[in-house]
Short mmCIF file of C-alpha atoms in Angstrom, two decimals:
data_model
loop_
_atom_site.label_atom_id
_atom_site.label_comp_id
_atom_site.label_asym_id
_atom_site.label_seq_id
_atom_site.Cartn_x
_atom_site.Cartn_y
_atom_site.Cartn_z
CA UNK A 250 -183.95 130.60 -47.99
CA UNK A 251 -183.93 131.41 -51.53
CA UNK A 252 -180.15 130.40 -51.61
CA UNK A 253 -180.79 127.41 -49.95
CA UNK A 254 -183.53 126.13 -52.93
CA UNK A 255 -180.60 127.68 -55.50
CA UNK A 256 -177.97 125.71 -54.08
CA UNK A 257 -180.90 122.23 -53.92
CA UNK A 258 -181.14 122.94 -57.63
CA UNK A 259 -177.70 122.90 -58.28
CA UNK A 260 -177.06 119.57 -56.39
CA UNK A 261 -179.97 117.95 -58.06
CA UNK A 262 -178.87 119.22 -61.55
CA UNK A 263 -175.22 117.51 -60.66
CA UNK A 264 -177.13 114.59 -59.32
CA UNK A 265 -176.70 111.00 -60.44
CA UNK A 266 -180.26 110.81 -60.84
CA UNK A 267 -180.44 113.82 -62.90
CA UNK A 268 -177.94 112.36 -65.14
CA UNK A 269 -179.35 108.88 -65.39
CA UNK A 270 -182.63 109.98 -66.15
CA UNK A 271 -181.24 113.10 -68.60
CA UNK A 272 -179.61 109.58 -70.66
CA UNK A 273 -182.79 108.05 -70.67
CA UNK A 274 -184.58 110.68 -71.77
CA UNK A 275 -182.12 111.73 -74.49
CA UNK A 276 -182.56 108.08 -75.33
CA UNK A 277 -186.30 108.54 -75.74
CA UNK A 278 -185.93 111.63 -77.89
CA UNK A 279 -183.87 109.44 -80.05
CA UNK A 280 -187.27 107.09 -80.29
CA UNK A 281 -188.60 110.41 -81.01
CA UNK A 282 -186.87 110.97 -83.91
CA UNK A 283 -187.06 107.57 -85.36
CA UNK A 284 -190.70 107.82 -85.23
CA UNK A 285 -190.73 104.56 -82.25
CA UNK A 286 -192.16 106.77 -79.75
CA UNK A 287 -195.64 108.04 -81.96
CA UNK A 288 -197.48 110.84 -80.75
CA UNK A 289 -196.82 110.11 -77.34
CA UNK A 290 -193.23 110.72 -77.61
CA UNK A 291 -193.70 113.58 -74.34
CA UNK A 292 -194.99 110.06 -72.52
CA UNK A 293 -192.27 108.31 -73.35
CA UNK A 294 -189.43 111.12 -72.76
CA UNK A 295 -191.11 111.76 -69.50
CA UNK A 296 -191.50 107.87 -68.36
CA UNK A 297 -187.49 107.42 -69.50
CA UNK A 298 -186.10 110.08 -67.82
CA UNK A 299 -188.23 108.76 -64.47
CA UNK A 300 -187.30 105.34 -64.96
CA UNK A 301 -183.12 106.50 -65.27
CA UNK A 302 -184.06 108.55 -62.11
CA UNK A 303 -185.30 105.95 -60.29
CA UNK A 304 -182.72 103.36 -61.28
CA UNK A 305 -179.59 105.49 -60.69
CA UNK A 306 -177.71 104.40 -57.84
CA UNK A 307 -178.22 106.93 -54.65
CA UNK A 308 -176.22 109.46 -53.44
CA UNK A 309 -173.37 108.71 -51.25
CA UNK A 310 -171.44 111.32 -48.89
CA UNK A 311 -167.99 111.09 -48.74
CA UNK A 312 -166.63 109.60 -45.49
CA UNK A 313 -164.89 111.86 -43.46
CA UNK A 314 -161.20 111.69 -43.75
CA UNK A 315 -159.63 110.85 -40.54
CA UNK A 316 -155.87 111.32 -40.17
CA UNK A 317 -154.19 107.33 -40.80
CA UNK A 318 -152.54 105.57 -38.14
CA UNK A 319 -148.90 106.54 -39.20
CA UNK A 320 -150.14 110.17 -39.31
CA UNK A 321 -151.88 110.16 -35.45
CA UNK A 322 -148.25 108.87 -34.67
CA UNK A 323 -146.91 111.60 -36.09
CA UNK A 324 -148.42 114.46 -34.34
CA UNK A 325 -148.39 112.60 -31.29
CA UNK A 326 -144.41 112.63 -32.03
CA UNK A 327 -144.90 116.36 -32.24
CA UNK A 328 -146.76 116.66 -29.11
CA UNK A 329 -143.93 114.81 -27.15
CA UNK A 330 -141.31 117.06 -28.10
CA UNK A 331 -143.34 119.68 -26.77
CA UNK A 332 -143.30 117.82 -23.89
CA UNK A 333 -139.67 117.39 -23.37
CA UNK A 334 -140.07 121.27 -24.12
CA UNK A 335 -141.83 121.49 -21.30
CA UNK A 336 -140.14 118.96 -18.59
CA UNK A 337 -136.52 120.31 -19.30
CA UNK A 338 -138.10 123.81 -17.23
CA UNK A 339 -139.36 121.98 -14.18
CA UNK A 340 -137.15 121.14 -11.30
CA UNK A 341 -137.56 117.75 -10.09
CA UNK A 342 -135.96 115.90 -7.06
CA UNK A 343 -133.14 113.34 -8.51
CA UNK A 344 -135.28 110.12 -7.38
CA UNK A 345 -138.28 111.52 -10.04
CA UNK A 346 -136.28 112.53 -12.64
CA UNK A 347 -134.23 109.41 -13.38
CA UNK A 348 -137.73 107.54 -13.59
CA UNK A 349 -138.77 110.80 -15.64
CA UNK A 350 -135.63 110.35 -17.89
CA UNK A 351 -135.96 106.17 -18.26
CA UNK A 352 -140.17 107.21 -19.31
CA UNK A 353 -139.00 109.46 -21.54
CA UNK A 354 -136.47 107.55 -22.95
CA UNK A 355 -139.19 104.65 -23.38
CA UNK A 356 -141.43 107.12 -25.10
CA UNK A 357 -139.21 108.38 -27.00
CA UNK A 358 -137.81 104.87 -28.84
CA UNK A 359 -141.21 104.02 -29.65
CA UNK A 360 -142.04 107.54 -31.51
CA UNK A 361 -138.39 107.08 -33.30
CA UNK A 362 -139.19 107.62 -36.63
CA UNK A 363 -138.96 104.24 -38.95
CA UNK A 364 -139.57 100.71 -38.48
CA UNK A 365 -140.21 101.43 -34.75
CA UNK A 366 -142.74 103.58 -35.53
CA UNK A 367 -144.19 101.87 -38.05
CA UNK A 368 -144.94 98.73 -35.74
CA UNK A 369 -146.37 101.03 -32.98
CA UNK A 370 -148.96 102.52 -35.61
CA UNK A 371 -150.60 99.02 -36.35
CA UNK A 372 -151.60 98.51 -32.89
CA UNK A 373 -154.29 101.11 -32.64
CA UNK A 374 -154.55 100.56 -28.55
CA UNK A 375 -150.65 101.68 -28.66
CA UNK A 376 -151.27 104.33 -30.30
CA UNK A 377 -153.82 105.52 -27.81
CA UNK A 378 -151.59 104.64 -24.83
CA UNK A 379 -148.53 106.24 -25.80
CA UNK A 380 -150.62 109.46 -26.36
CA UNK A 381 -152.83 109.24 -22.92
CA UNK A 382 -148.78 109.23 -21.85
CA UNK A 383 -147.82 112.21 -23.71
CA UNK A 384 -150.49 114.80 -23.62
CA UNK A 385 -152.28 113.64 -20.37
CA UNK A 386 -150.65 111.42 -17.90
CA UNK A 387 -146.75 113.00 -17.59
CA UNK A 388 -147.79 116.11 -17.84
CA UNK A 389 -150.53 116.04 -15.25
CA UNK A 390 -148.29 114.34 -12.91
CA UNK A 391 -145.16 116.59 -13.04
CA UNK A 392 -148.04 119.81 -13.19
CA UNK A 393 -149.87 118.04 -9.98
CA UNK A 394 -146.33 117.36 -8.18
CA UNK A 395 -145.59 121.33 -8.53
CA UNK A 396 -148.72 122.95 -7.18
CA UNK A 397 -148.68 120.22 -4.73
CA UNK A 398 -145.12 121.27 -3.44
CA UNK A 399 -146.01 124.74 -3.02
CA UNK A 400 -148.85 123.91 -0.90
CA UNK A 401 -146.40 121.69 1.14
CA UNK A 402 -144.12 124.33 1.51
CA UNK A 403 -146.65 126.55 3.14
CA UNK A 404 -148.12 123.53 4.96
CA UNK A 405 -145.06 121.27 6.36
CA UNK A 406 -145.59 118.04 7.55
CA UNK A 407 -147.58 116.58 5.10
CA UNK A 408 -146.70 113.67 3.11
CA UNK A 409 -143.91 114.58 0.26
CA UNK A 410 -145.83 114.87 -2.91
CA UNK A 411 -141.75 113.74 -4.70
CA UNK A 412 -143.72 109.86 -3.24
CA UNK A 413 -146.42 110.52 -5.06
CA UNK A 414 -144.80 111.67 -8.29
CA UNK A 415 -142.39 109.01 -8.46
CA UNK A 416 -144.94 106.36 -7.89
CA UNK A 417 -146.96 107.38 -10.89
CA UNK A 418 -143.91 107.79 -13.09
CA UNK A 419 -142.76 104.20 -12.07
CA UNK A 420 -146.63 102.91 -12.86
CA UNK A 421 -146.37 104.99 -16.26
CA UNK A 422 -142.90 103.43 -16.77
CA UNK A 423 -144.43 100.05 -15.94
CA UNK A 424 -146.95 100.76 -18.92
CA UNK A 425 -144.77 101.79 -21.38
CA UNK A 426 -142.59 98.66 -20.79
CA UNK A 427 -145.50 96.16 -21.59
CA UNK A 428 -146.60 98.16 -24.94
CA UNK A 429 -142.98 97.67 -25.70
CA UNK A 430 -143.06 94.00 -24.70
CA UNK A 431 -146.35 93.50 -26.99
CA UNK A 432 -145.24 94.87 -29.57
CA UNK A 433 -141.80 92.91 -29.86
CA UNK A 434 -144.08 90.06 -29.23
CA UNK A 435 -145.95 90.74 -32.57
CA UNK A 436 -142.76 91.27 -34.06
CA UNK A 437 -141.51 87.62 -33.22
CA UNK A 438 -144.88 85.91 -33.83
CA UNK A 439 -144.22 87.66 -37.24
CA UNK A 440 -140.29 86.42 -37.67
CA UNK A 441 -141.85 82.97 -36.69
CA UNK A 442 -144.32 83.02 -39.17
CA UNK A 443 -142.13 83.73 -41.94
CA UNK A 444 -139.92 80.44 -41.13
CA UNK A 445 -143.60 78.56 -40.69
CA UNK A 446 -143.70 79.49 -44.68
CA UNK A 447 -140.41 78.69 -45.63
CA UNK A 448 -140.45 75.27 -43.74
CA UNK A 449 -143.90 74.39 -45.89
CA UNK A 450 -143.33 76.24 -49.04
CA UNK A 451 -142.44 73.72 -51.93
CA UNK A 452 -139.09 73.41 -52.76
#
């Protein structure tokens, strides 16, 4: 307890009120010293350093400092060679894995570092896609696809869970094909705005 009054001390002696009203005060002790402030010079110190203490702009926390866009991008490029780390040790039928390869190919292009990149990190909802694709959706479905084929192996005659896996790569693939669509889309509306400007600019 008594550290936590020390440590309220020390933030109030740092404070911008403290300061404010220690310059007003100092500024009344100067009326002191003139021989403006009379015998009530302990008045006016006190009511100077008040008024600076009132006046002084509040305290404001820092914000917290979130990781920027090109920086989420990033470590979700990190993440995805994890992945790959991961999918190159997991036997797949052929069907699954060429849709697995063409996802991860996808993927892959849009992490690339440079321009690519770049243009993927201004569209905060790609951002968030392409990362519910790399750390939750493949993975679940290639992990969900193996436990399920043991159980069918002990269980025959069930429905092949290769259906299953290939159906949610192809909707994944699907996915990743319109986030690469929008984005080229923002890309021309952006090469068609520039010749807007040139058409109109003076010559």
């Amino acid at each position: 307890m008594a550290t936590s009054r020390g440590g309220a001390v020390w933030a109030y002696l740092d404070s911008r009120k403290n300061l404010t009203g220690s310059a007003c005060g100092l500024a009344g002790v100067v009326l002191t010293f003139t021989g403006v402030a009379g015998p009530y010079w302990p008045v006016v110190v006190a009511g100077l350093y008040g008024a600076g203490a009132l006046l002084a702009p509040p305290e404001r926390p820092a914000p917290p400092d979130f990781p920027d866009a090109s920086a989420q991008v990033r470590e979700v490029r990190g993440d995805f060679d994890r992945l790959r780390a991961y999918l190159a040790d997991v036997e797949l039928p052929p069907a699954a894995e060429g849709r697995l390869a063409e996802l991860t190919g996808l993927l892959g292009a849009l992490l690339e570092p440079g321009w690519v990149a770049e243009v993927l990190a201004a569209d905060p909802e790609g951002v968030h896609a392409v990362s519910r694709a790399v750390r939750q959706d493949v993975p679940e479905a290639v992990d969900a696809y193996v436990r399920t084929r043991w159980w069918t192996r002990m269980t025959p005659g069930q429905e092949p869970p290769e259906r299953h896996l290939e159906r949610q790569l192809t909707l994944l693939h699907q996915e990743a094909e319109r986030l690469a669509g929008r984005l080229r889309e923002t890309e021309a509306r952006r090469q068609e705005s520039h010749t807007r400007y040139l058409e109109d600019r003076p010559g």
